[in-house]
Short mmCIF file of N, CA and C in Angstrom, two decimals:
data_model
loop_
_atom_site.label_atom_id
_atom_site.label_comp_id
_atom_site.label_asym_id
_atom_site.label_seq_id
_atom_site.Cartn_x
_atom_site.Cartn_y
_atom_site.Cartn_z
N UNK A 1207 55.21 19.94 -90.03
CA UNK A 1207 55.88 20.85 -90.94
C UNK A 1207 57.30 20.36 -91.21
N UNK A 1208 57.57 20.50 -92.34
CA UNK A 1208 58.89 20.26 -92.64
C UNK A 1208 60.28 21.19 -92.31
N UNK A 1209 61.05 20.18 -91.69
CA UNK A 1209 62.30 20.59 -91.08
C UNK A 1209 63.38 21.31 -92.79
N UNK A 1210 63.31 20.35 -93.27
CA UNK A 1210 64.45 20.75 -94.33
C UNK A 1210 63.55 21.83 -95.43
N UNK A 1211 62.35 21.62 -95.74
CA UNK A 1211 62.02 22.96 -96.97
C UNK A 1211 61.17 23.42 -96.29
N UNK A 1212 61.68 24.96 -96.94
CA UNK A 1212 60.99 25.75 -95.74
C UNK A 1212 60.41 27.12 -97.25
N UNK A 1213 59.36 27.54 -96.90
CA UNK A 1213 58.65 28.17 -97.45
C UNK A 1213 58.30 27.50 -98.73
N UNK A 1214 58.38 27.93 -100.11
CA UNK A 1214 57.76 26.91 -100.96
C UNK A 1214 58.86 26.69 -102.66
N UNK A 1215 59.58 26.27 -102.10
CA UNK A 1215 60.37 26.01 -103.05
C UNK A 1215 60.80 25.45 -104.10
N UNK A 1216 61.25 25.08 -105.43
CA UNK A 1216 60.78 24.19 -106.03
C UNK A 1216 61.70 22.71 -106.07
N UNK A 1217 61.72 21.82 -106.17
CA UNK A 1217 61.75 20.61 -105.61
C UNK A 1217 62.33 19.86 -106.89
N UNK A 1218 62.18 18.94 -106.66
CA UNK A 1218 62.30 17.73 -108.29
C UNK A 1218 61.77 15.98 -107.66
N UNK A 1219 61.02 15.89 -108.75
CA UNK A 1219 60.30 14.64 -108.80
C UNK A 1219 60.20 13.99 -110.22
N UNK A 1220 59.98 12.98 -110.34
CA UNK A 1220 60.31 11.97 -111.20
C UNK A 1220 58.92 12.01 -112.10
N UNK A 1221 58.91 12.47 -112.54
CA UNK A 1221 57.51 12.51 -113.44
C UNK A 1221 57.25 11.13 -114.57
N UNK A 1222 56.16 10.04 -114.71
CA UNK A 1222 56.14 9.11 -115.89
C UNK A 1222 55.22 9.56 -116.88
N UNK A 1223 55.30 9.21 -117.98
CA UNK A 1223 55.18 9.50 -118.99
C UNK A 1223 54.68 10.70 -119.62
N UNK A 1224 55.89 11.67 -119.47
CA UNK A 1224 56.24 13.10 -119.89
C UNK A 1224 55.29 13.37 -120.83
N UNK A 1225 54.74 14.24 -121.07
CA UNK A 1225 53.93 14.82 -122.09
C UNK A 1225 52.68 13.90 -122.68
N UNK A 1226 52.14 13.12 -121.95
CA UNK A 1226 51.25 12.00 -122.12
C UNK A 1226 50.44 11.95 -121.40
N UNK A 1227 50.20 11.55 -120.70
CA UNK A 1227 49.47 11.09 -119.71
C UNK A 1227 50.01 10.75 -118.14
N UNK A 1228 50.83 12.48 -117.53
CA UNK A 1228 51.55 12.74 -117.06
C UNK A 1228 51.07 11.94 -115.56
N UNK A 1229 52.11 11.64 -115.06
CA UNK A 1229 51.96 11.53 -113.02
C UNK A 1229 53.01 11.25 -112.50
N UNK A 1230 52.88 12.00 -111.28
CA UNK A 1230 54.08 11.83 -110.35
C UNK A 1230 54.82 9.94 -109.99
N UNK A 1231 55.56 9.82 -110.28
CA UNK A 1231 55.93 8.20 -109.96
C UNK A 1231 56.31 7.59 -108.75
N UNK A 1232 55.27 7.36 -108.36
CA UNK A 1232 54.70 7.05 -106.73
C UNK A 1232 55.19 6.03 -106.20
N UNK A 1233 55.58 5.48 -104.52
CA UNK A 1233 56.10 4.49 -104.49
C UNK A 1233 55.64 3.79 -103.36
N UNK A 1234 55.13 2.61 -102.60
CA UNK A 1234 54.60 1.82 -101.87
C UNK A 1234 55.55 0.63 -101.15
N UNK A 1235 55.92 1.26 -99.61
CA UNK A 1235 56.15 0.52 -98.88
C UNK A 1235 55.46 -0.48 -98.38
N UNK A 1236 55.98 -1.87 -98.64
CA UNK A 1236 54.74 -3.11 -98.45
C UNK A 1236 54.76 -3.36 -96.92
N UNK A 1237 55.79 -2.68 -96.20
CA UNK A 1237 56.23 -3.08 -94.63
C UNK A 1237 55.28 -2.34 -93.81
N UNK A 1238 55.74 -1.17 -94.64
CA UNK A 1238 54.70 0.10 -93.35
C UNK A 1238 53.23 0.41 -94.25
N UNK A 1239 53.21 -0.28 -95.28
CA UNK A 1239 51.85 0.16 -95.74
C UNK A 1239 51.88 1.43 -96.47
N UNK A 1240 52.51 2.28 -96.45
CA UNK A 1240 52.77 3.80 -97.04
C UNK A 1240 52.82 3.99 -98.22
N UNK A 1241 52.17 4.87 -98.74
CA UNK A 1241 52.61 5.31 -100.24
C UNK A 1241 53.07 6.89 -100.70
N UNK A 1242 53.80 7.02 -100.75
CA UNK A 1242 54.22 8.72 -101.19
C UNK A 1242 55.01 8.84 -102.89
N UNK A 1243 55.05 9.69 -102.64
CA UNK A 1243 55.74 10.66 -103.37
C UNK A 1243 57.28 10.50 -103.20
N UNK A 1244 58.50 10.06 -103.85
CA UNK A 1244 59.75 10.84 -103.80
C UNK A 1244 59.95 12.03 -104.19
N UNK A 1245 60.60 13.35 -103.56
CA UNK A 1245 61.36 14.44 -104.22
C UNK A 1245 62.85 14.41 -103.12
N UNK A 1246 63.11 15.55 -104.19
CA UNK A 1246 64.44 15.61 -104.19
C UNK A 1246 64.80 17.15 -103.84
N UNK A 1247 65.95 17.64 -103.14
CA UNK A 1247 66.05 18.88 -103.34
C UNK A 1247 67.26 19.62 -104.70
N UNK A 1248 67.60 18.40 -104.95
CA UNK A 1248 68.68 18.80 -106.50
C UNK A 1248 67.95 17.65 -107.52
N UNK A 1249 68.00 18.71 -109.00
CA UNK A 1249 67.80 17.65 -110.21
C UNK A 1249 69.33 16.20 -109.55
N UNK A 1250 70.07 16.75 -109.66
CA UNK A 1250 71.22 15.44 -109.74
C UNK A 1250 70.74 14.21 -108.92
N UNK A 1251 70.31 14.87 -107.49
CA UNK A 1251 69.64 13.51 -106.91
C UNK A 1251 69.00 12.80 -107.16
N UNK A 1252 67.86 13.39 -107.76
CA UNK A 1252 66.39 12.61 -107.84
C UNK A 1252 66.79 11.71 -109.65
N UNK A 1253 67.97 12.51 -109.88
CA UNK A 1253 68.67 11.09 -111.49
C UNK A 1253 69.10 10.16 -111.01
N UNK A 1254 70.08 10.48 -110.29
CA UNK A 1254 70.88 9.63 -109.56
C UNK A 1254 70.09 8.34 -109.10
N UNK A 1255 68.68 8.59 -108.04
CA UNK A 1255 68.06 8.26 -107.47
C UNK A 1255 67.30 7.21 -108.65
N UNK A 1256 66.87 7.21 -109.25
CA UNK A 1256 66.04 6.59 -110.39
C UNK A 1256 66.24 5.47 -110.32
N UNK A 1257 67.27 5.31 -110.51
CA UNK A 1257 67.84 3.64 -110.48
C UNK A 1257 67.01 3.02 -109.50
N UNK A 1258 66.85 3.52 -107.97
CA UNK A 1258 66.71 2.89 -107.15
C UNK A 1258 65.22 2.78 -106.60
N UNK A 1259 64.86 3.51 -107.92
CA UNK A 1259 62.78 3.63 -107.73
C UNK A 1259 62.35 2.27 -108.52
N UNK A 1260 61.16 2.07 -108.06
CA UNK A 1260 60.60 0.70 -108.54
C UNK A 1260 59.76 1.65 -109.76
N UNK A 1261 59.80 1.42 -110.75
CA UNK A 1261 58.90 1.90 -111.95
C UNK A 1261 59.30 0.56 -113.12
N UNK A 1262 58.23 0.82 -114.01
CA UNK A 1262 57.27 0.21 -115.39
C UNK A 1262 58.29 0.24 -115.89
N UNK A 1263 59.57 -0.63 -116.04
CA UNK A 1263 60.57 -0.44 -117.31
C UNK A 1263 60.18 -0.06 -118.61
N UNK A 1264 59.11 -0.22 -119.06
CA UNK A 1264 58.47 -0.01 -120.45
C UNK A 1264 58.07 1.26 -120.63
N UNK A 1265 58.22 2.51 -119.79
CA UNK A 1265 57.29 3.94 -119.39
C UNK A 1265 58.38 4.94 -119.58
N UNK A 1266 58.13 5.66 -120.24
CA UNK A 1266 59.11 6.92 -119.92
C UNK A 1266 58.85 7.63 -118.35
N UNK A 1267 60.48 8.22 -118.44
CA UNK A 1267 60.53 9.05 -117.08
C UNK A 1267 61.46 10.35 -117.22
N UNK A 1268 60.90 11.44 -116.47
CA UNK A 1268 61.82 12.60 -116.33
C UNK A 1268 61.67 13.16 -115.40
N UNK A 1269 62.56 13.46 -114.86
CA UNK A 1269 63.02 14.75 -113.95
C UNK A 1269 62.88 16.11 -113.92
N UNK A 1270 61.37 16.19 -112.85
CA UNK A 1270 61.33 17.95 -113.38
C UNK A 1270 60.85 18.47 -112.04
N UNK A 1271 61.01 19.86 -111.72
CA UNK A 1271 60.84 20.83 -110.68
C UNK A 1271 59.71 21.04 -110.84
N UNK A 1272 59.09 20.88 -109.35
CA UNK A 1272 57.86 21.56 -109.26
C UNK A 1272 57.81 22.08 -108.01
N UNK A 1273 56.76 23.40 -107.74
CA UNK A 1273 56.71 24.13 -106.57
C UNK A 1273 56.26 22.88 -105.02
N UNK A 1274 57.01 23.63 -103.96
CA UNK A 1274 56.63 22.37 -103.20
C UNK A 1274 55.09 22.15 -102.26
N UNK A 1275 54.61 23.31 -102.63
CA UNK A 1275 53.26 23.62 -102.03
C UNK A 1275 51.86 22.79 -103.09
N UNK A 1276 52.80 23.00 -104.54
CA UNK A 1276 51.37 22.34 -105.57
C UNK A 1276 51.61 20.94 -105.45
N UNK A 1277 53.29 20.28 -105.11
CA UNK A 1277 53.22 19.05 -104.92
C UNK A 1277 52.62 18.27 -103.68
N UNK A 1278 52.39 19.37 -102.93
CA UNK A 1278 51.93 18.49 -101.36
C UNK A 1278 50.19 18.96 -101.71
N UNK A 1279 49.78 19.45 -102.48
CA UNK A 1279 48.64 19.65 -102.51
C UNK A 1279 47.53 18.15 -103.21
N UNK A 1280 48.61 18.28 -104.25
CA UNK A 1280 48.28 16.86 -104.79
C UNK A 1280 48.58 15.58 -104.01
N UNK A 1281 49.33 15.55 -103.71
CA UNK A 1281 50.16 14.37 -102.81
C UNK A 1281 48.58 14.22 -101.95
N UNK A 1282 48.26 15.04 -101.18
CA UNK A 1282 47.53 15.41 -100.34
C UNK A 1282 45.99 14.66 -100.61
N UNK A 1283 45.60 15.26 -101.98
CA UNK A 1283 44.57 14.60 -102.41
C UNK A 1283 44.06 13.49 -102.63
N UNK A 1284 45.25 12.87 -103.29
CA UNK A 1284 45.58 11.37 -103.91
C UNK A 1284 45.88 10.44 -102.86
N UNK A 1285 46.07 11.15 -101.78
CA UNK A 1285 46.47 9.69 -100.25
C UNK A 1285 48.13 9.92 -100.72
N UNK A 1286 48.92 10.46 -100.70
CA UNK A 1286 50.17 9.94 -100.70
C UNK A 1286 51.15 10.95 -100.03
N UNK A 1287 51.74 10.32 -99.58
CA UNK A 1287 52.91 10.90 -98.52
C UNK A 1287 53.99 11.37 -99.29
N UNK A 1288 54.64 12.68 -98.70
CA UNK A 1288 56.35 12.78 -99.65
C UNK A 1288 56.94 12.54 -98.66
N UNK A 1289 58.34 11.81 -99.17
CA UNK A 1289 59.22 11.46 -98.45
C UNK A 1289 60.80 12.76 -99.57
N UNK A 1290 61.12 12.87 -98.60
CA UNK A 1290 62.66 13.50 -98.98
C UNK A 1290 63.45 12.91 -99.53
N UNK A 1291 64.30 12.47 -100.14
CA UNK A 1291 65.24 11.42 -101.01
C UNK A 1291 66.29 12.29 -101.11
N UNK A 1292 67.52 11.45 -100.80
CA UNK A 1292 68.66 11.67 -101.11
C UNK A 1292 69.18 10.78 -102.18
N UNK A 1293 70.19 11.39 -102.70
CA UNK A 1293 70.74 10.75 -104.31
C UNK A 1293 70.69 8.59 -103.71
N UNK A 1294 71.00 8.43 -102.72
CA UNK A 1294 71.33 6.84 -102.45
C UNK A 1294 69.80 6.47 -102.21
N UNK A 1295 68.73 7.34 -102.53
CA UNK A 1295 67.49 6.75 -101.70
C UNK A 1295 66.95 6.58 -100.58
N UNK A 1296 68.35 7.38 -99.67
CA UNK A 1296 68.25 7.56 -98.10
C UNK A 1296 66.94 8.53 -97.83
N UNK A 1297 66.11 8.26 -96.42
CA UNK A 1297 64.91 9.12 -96.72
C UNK A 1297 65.52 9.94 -95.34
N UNK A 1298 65.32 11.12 -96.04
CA UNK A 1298 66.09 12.25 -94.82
C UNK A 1298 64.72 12.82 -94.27
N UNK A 1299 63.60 12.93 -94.81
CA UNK A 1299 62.23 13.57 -93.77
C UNK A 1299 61.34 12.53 -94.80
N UNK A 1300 60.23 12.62 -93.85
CA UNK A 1300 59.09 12.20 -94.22
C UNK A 1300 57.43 13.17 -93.90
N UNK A 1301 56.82 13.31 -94.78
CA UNK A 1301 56.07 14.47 -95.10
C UNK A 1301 54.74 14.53 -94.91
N UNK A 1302 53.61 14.70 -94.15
CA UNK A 1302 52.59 13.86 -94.04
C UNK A 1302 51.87 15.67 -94.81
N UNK A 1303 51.42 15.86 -96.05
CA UNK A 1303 50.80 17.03 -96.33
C UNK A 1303 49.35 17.38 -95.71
#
């Protein structure tokens, strides 16, 4: 269970290609093998943060809130881990849903 969100709050994640052919923009550690989810607990971070995500230069991206229970649900389904992100990309928890 997660130390920092606690009941079900809503979050922010990096969504690619907004109104299209929407998905969370997922990210893969080649060291530990892992793949999750970034969120954020402020829009400002998870902008901030962008820079420092590996994504499709060619793809749109946005920043949007979602509840944190429907995101670990999915996360959940798909094999992927959330990790917590701070605006520098620092990972403050890691989330196994």
């Amino acid at each position: 269970m997660s130390t920092l969100i606690k009941g079900n709050p809503w979050v922010w994640v990096v969504v690619q290609d907004p109104g299209g052919d929407e998905q969370f923009l997922g990210q893969h550690d080649e060291e530990k093998d892992e793949s999750f989810i970034p969120m954020f607990l402020e829009k400002e971070d998870a902008s901030e943060c962008l820079n420092h995500l590996m994504r499709d230069e060619r793809k749109k991206y946005e920043v949007q809130a979602i509840q944190y229970e429907h995101l670990s649900c999915d996360a959940a389904k798909h094999g992927f881990r959330l990790f917590l992100l701070s605006s520098a990309g620092e990972i403050l928890e890691k989330i196994t849903p």
